[in-house]
Amino acid sequence: MDIMEIINFLARWSHLLFGMTWIGLLYYFNFIQGGYFKTATPEALADAKKHLAPSALWWFRWGAMFTFLTGLVLLMGVTKMNVLNDYIVVGATMGTLMFLNVWLIIWPNQKIALGMVEGDGPAAGGKALLASRTNTLFSGPMAFFMMAGPHFGGYGLGWGSTAMWVALAIIAALQVNAIVGKQGTMTTVKGVITSSLVLTAVLVAVLKLV
């Protein structure tokens, strides 16, 4: 095993570990903590916002950071090996948007919502929730494409097709909604899970049929 193979393996291993940390906490926030905050006593809610949420958000945002950085290493590797394909491009685009949502929308607004900095708490909480729901929406297809691209024969051959650009346009529209839109079907846990599975199917169909 030469040095490049070792680097590639370590990058994949690290990417998986950091990704599990990040997405695991994303699901915790959306599937568990949000529901608990709605039913907790005032005392428990205050304690959770002061101690639990900031700690979880630290691991969440740095998990996102190092998932992104190790992903860049892997992306450079597949590009150098000339095996980049549509599926990898679409998956990497969604992962990058999710990373940007964490650092540019979710974290700044959560600091306000949790009272860590001054601002309109309810409005900031709404912005953070919409971006977080969008990341949950993206998580299903992102994982599918990142796994399918390098491992499933016949998927994502080549890159730069019309189908890829159609898929990226759909993703871009959903990202715009994450910034200035509404939750829509993502209001509930069931809704966002269903929406993520439907989006996966739609994007796969686009890449296979367009």
mmCIF file of C-alpha atoms in Angstrom:
data_model
loop_
_atom_site.group_PDB
_atom_site.id
_atom_site.type_symbol
_atom_site.label_atom_id
_atom_site.label_comp_id
_atom_site.label_asym_id
_atom_site.label_seq_id
_atom_site.Cartn_x
_atom_site.Cartn_y
_atom_site.Cartn_z
ATOM 1 C CA MET A 1 0.000 0.000 0.000
ATOM 2 C CA ASP A 2 1.591 3.289 -1.088
ATOM 3 C CA ILE A 3 1.267 6.661 0.626
ATOM 4 C CA MET A 4 -1.601 7.856 -1.600
ATOM 5 C CA GLU A 5 -3.644 4.752 -0.822
ATOM 6 C CA ILE A 6 -3.077 5.330 2.895
ATOM 7 C CA ILE A 7 -4.151 8.982 2.604
ATOM 8 C CA ASN A 8 -7.234 7.977 0.613
ATOM 9 C CA PHE A 9 -8.227 5.368 3.186
ATOM 10 C CA LEU A 10 -7.683 7.708 6.142
ATOM 11 C CA ALA A 11 -9.678 10.434 4.389
ATOM 12 C CA ARG A 12 -12.589 8.051 3.790
ATOM 13 C CA TRP A 13 -12.452 6.772 7.364
ATOM 14 C CA SER A 14 -12.309 10.297 8.811
ATOM 15 C CA HIS A 15 -15.058 11.509 6.464
ATOM 16 C CA LEU A 16 -17.317 8.710 7.696
ATOM 17 C CA LEU A 17 -16.607 9.375 11.390
ATOM 18 C CA PHE A 18 -17.123 13.119 11.126
ATOM 19 C CA GLY A 19 -20.202 12.591 8.944
ATOM 20 C CA MET A 20 -21.782 10.268 11.506
ATOM 21 C CA THR A 21 -21.216 12.893 14.194
ATOM 22 C CA TRP A 22 -22.708 15.670 12.078
ATOM 23 C CA ILE A 23 -25.727 13.904 10.611
ATOM 24 C CA GLY A 24 -26.428 12.045 13.844
ATOM 25 C CA LEU A 25 -26.757 15.370 15.646
ATOM 26 C CA LEU A 26 -28.798 16.811 12.760
ATOM 27 C CA TYR A 27 -31.315 14.008 13.251
ATOM 28 C CA TYR A 28 -31.185 14.463 17.030
ATOM 29 C CA PHE A 29 -32.065 18.150 16.704
ATOM 30 C CA ASN A 30 -34.878 17.529 14.216
ATOM 31 C CA PHE A 31 -36.356 14.288 15.520
ATOM 32 C CA ILE A 32 -35.821 14.520 19.284
ATOM 33 C CA GLN A 33 -34.744 17.859 20.730
ATOM 34 C CA GLY A 34 -37.319 19.947 18.856
ATOM 35 C CA GLY A 35 -40.184 17.841 20.162
ATOM 36 C CA TYR A 36 -38.778 17.864 23.682
ATOM 37 C CA PHE A 37 -38.451 21.650 23.711
ATOM 38 C CA LYS A 38 -42.187 21.905 22.972
ATOM 39 C CA THR A 39 -43.186 19.776 25.976
ATOM 40 C CA ALA A 40 -40.453 20.528 28.535
ATOM 41 C CA THR A 41 -41.173 22.423 31.732
ATOM 42 C CA PRO A 42 -39.934 26.036 31.788
ATOM 43 C CA GLU A 43 -37.132 25.047 34.167
ATOM 44 C CA ALA A 44 -36.029 22.079 32.050
ATOM 45 C CA LEU A 45 -36.234 24.123 28.863
ATOM 46 C CA ALA A 46 -34.110 26.901 30.324
ATOM 47 C CA ASP A 47 -31.480 24.424 31.500
ATOM 48 C CA ALA A 48 -31.418 22.634 28.137
ATOM 49 C CA LYS A 49 -30.992 25.909 26.256
ATOM 50 C CA LYS A 50 -28.209 27.013 28.585
ATOM 51 C CA HIS A 51 -26.215 23.786 28.790
ATOM 52 C CA LEU A 52 -27.370 20.982 26.473
ATOM 53 C CA ALA A 53 -28.051 22.797 23.199
ATOM 54 C CA PRO A 54 -24.803 24.851 23.090
ATOM 55 C CA SER A 55 -22.736 21.728 23.748
ATOM 56 C CA ALA A 56 -24.571 19.727 21.072
ATOM 57 C CA LEU A 57 -24.214 22.613 18.612
ATOM 58 C CA TRP A 58 -20.443 22.695 19.188
ATOM 59 C CA TRP A 59 -20.116 19.067 18.147
ATOM 60 C CA PHE A 60 -22.642 19.642 15.349
ATOM 61 C CA ARG A 61 -20.892 22.533 13.646
ATOM 62 C CA TRP A 62 -17.363 21.119 13.972
ATOM 63 C CA GLY A 63 -18.581 17.734 12.789
ATOM 64 C CA ALA A 64 -19.885 19.585 9.729
ATOM 65 C CA MET A 65 -16.595 21.433 9.270
ATOM 66 C CA PHE A 66 -14.404 18.343 9.295
ATOM 67 C CA THR A 67 -16.857 16.339 7.201
ATOM 68 C CA PHE A 68 -16.577 19.097 4.610
ATOM 69 C CA LEU A 69 -12.777 19.289 4.766
ATOM 70 C CA THR A 70 -12.263 15.537 4.464
ATOM 71 C CA GLY A 71 -14.842 15.536 1.681
ATOM 72 C CA LEU A 72 -12.729 18.064 -0.207
ATOM 73 C CA VAL A 73 -9.757 15.719 0.049
ATOM 74 C CA LEU A 74 -11.826 12.860 -1.356
ATOM 75 C CA LEU A 75 -13.243 15.061 -4.112
ATOM 76 C CA MET A 76 -9.751 16.075 -5.187
ATOM 77 C CA GLY A 77 -8.813 12.409 -5.199
ATOM 78 C CA VAL A 78 -11.654 11.239 -7.462
ATOM 79 C CA THR A 79 -11.003 14.196 -9.762
ATOM 80 C CA LYS A 80 -7.314 13.322 -10.010
ATOM 81 C CA MET A 81 -8.208 9.691 -10.735
ATOM 82 C CA ASN A 82 -10.638 10.880 -13.443
ATOM 83 C CA VAL A 83 -13.579 9.018 -11.900
ATOM 84 C CA LEU A 84 -15.706 12.048 -11.045
ATOM 85 C CA ASN A 85 -19.314 11.515 -12.119
ATOM 86 C CA ASP A 86 -22.764 13.115 -11.975
ATOM 87 C CA TYR A 87 -23.764 11.355 -8.781
ATOM 88 C CA ILE A 88 -20.655 12.462 -6.922
ATOM 89 C CA VAL A 89 -21.089 16.053 -8.142
ATOM 90 C CA VAL A 90 -24.730 16.171 -7.023
ATOM 91 C CA GLY A 91 -23.948 14.563 -3.657
ATOM 92 C CA ALA A 92 -20.981 16.848 -3.036
ATOM 93 C CA THR A 93 -23.056 19.906 -3.951
ATOM 94 C CA MET A 94 -25.740 18.974 -1.451
ATOM 95 C CA GLY A 95 -23.142 18.250 1.235
ATOM 96 C CA THR A 96 -21.501 21.624 0.622
ATOM 97 C CA LEU A 97 -24.822 23.459 0.873
ATOM 98 C CA MET A 98 -25.592 21.603 4.087
ATOM 99 C CA PHE A 99 -22.214 22.663 5.502
ATOM 100 C CA LEU A 100 -22.834 26.293 4.529
ATOM 101 C CA ASN A 101 -26.308 26.164 6.068
ATOM 102 C CA VAL A 102 -24.771 25.058 9.366
ATOM 103 C CA TRP A 103 -22.183 27.807 9.572
ATOM 104 C CA LEU A 104 -23.971 30.695 7.839
ATOM 105 C CA ILE A 105 -27.601 30.180 8.883
ATOM 106 C CA ILE A 106 -28.167 27.623 11.638
ATOM 107 C CA TRP A 107 -25.351 28.519 14.028
ATOM 108 C CA PRO A 108 -25.664 32.340 13.831
ATOM 109 C CA ASN A 109 -29.430 32.161 14.327
ATOM 110 C CA GLN A 110 -29.269 29.513 17.043
ATOM 111 C CA LYS A 111 -26.997 31.788 19.059
ATOM 112 C CA ILE A 112 -29.773 34.373 19.002
ATOM 113 C CA ALA A 113 -32.558 31.857 19.643
ATOM 114 C CA LEU A 114 -30.692 30.447 22.662
ATOM 115 C CA GLY A 115 -30.027 33.915 24.085
ATOM 116 C CA MET A 116 -26.262 33.689 23.587
ATOM 117 C CA VAL A 117 -26.289 36.977 21.653
ATOM 118 C CA GLU A 118 -28.822 39.768 21.289
ATOM 119 C CA GLY A 119 -31.527 39.619 18.634
ATOM 120 C CA ASP A 120 -35.060 38.561 17.745
ATOM 121 C CA GLY A 121 -35.153 35.066 19.228
ATOM 122 C CA PRO A 122 -38.367 33.739 17.642
ATOM 123 C CA ALA A 123 -37.447 35.014 14.161
ATOM 124 C CA ALA A 124 -33.919 33.625 14.440
ATOM 125 C CA GLY A 125 -35.257 30.298 15.665
ATOM 126 C CA GLY A 126 -37.533 30.086 12.645
ATOM 127 C CA LYS A 127 -34.654 30.739 10.238
ATOM 128 C CA ALA A 128 -32.465 28.157 11.941
ATOM 129 C CA LEU A 129 -35.264 25.579 11.889
ATOM 130 C CA LEU A 130 -35.983 26.050 8.188
ATOM 131 C CA ALA A 131 -32.293 25.593 7.305
ATOM 132 C CA SER A 132 -32.070 22.588 9.602
ATOM 133 C CA ARG A 133 -35.161 21.017 8.029
ATOM 134 C CA THR A 134 -33.632 21.622 4.603
ATOM 135 C CA ASN A 135 -30.440 19.880 5.686
ATOM 136 C CA THR A 136 -32.546 16.931 6.832
ATOM 137 C CA LEU A 137 -34.315 17.002 3.460
ATOM 138 C CA PHE A 138 -30.955 16.954 1.659
ATOM 139 C CA SER A 139 -29.410 14.263 3.874
ATOM 140 C CA GLY A 140 -31.171 11.295 2.251
ATOM 141 C CA PRO A 141 -30.293 12.005 -1.387
ATOM 142 C CA MET A 142 -26.863 13.333 -0.431
ATOM 143 C CA ALA A 143 -25.955 10.028 1.235
ATOM 144 C CA PHE A 144 -27.434 8.039 -1.658
ATOM 145 C CA PHE A 145 -25.438 9.863 -4.323
ATOM 146 C CA MET A 146 -22.190 9.885 -2.386
ATOM 147 C CA MET A 147 -22.441 6.108 -1.932
ATOM 148 C CA ALA A 148 -23.849 5.289 -5.368
ATOM 149 C CA GLY A 149 -21.377 7.406 -7.319
ATOM 150 C CA PRO A 150 -18.239 5.373 -6.601
ATOM 151 C CA HIS A 151 -19.758 1.993 -5.763
ATOM 152 C CA PHE A 152 -22.749 1.115 -7.970
ATOM 153 C CA GLY A 153 -21.896 0.109 -11.513
ATOM 154 C CA GLY A 154 -23.744 2.074 -14.175
ATOM 155 C CA TYR A 155 -24.603 4.982 -11.887
ATOM 156 C CA GLY A 156 -23.348 8.447 -12.643
ATOM 157 C CA LEU A 157 -21.179 7.599 -15.610
ATOM 158 C CA GLY A 158 -19.206 10.629 -16.695
ATOM 159 C CA TRP A 159 -20.249 14.072 -15.549
ATOM 160 C CA GLY A 160 -21.555 17.384 -16.853
ATOM 161 C CA SER A 161 -24.701 15.969 -18.462
ATOM 162 C CA THR A 162 -27.941 17.879 -18.969
ATOM 163 C CA ALA A 163 -29.496 15.642 -16.330
ATOM 164 C CA MET A 164 -26.892 16.737 -13.791
ATOM 165 C CA TRP A 165 -27.684 20.410 -14.412
ATOM 166 C CA VAL A 166 -31.425 19.759 -14.049
ATOM 167 C CA ALA A 167 -30.776 18.022 -10.733
ATOM 168 C CA LEU A 168 -28.590 20.904 -9.549
ATOM 169 C CA ALA A 169 -31.309 23.396 -10.532
ATOM 170 C CA ILE A 170 -33.813 21.530 -8.350
ATOM 171 C CA ILE A 171 -31.352 21.559 -5.464
ATOM 172 C CA ALA A 172 -30.673 25.279 -5.954
ATOM 173 C CA ALA A 173 -34.408 26.054 -5.821
ATOM 174 C CA LEU A 174 -34.734 24.137 -2.550
ATOM 175 C CA GLN A 175 -31.734 25.984 -1.135
ATOM 176 C CA VAL A 176 -33.302 29.337 -2.012
ATOM 177 C CA ASN A 177 -36.379 28.178 -0.110
ATOM 178 C CA ALA A 178 -34.112 27.368 2.862
ATOM 179 C CA ILE A 179 -33.074 31.019 2.953
ATOM 180 C CA VAL A 180 -36.263 32.921 2.149
ATOM 181 C CA GLY A 181 -39.076 30.359 1.952
ATOM 182 C CA LYS A 182 -41.229 28.228 4.224
ATOM 183 C CA GLN A 183 -41.118 24.753 5.745
ATOM 184 C CA GLY A 184 -44.133 23.482 3.828
ATOM 185 C CA THR A 185 -44.192 19.670 4.002
ATOM 186 C CA MET A 186 -41.136 19.764 6.284
ATOM 187 C CA THR A 187 -43.089 21.121 9.252
ATOM 188 C CA THR A 188 -43.362 17.689 10.887
ATOM 189 C CA VAL A 189 -40.794 14.947 11.411
ATOM 190 C CA LYS A 190 -42.855 12.567 9.280
ATOM 191 C CA GLY A 191 -43.142 15.227 6.594
ATOM 192 C CA VAL A 192 -39.423 15.949 6.345
ATOM 193 C CA ILE A 193 -38.498 12.244 6.298
ATOM 194 C CA THR A 194 -41.050 11.567 3.565
ATOM 195 C CA SER A 195 -39.894 14.616 1.625
ATOM 196 C CA SER A 196 -36.276 13.451 1.803
ATOM 197 C CA LEU A 197 -37.167 10.022 0.412
ATOM 198 C CA VAL A 198 -39.289 11.575 -2.345
ATOM 199 C CA LEU A 199 -36.493 13.998 -3.258
ATOM 200 C CA THR A 200 -34.071 11.076 -3.481
ATOM 201 C CA ALA A 201 -36.380 9.270 -5.891
ATOM 202 C CA VAL A 202 -36.949 12.402 -7.977
ATOM 203 C CA LEU A 203 -33.252 13.210 -8.329
ATOM 204 C CA VAL A 204 -32.364 9.595 -9.167
ATOM 205 C CA ALA A 205 -35.086 9.603 -11.826
ATOM 206 C CA VAL A 206 -33.757 12.870 -13.245
ATOM 207 C CA LEU A 207 -30.214 11.549 -13.499
ATOM 208 C CA LYS A 208 -31.349 8.286 -15.069
ATOM 209 C CA LEU A 209 -34.032 9.558 -17.428
ATOM 210 C CA VAL A 210 -33.328 13.144 -18.509
#
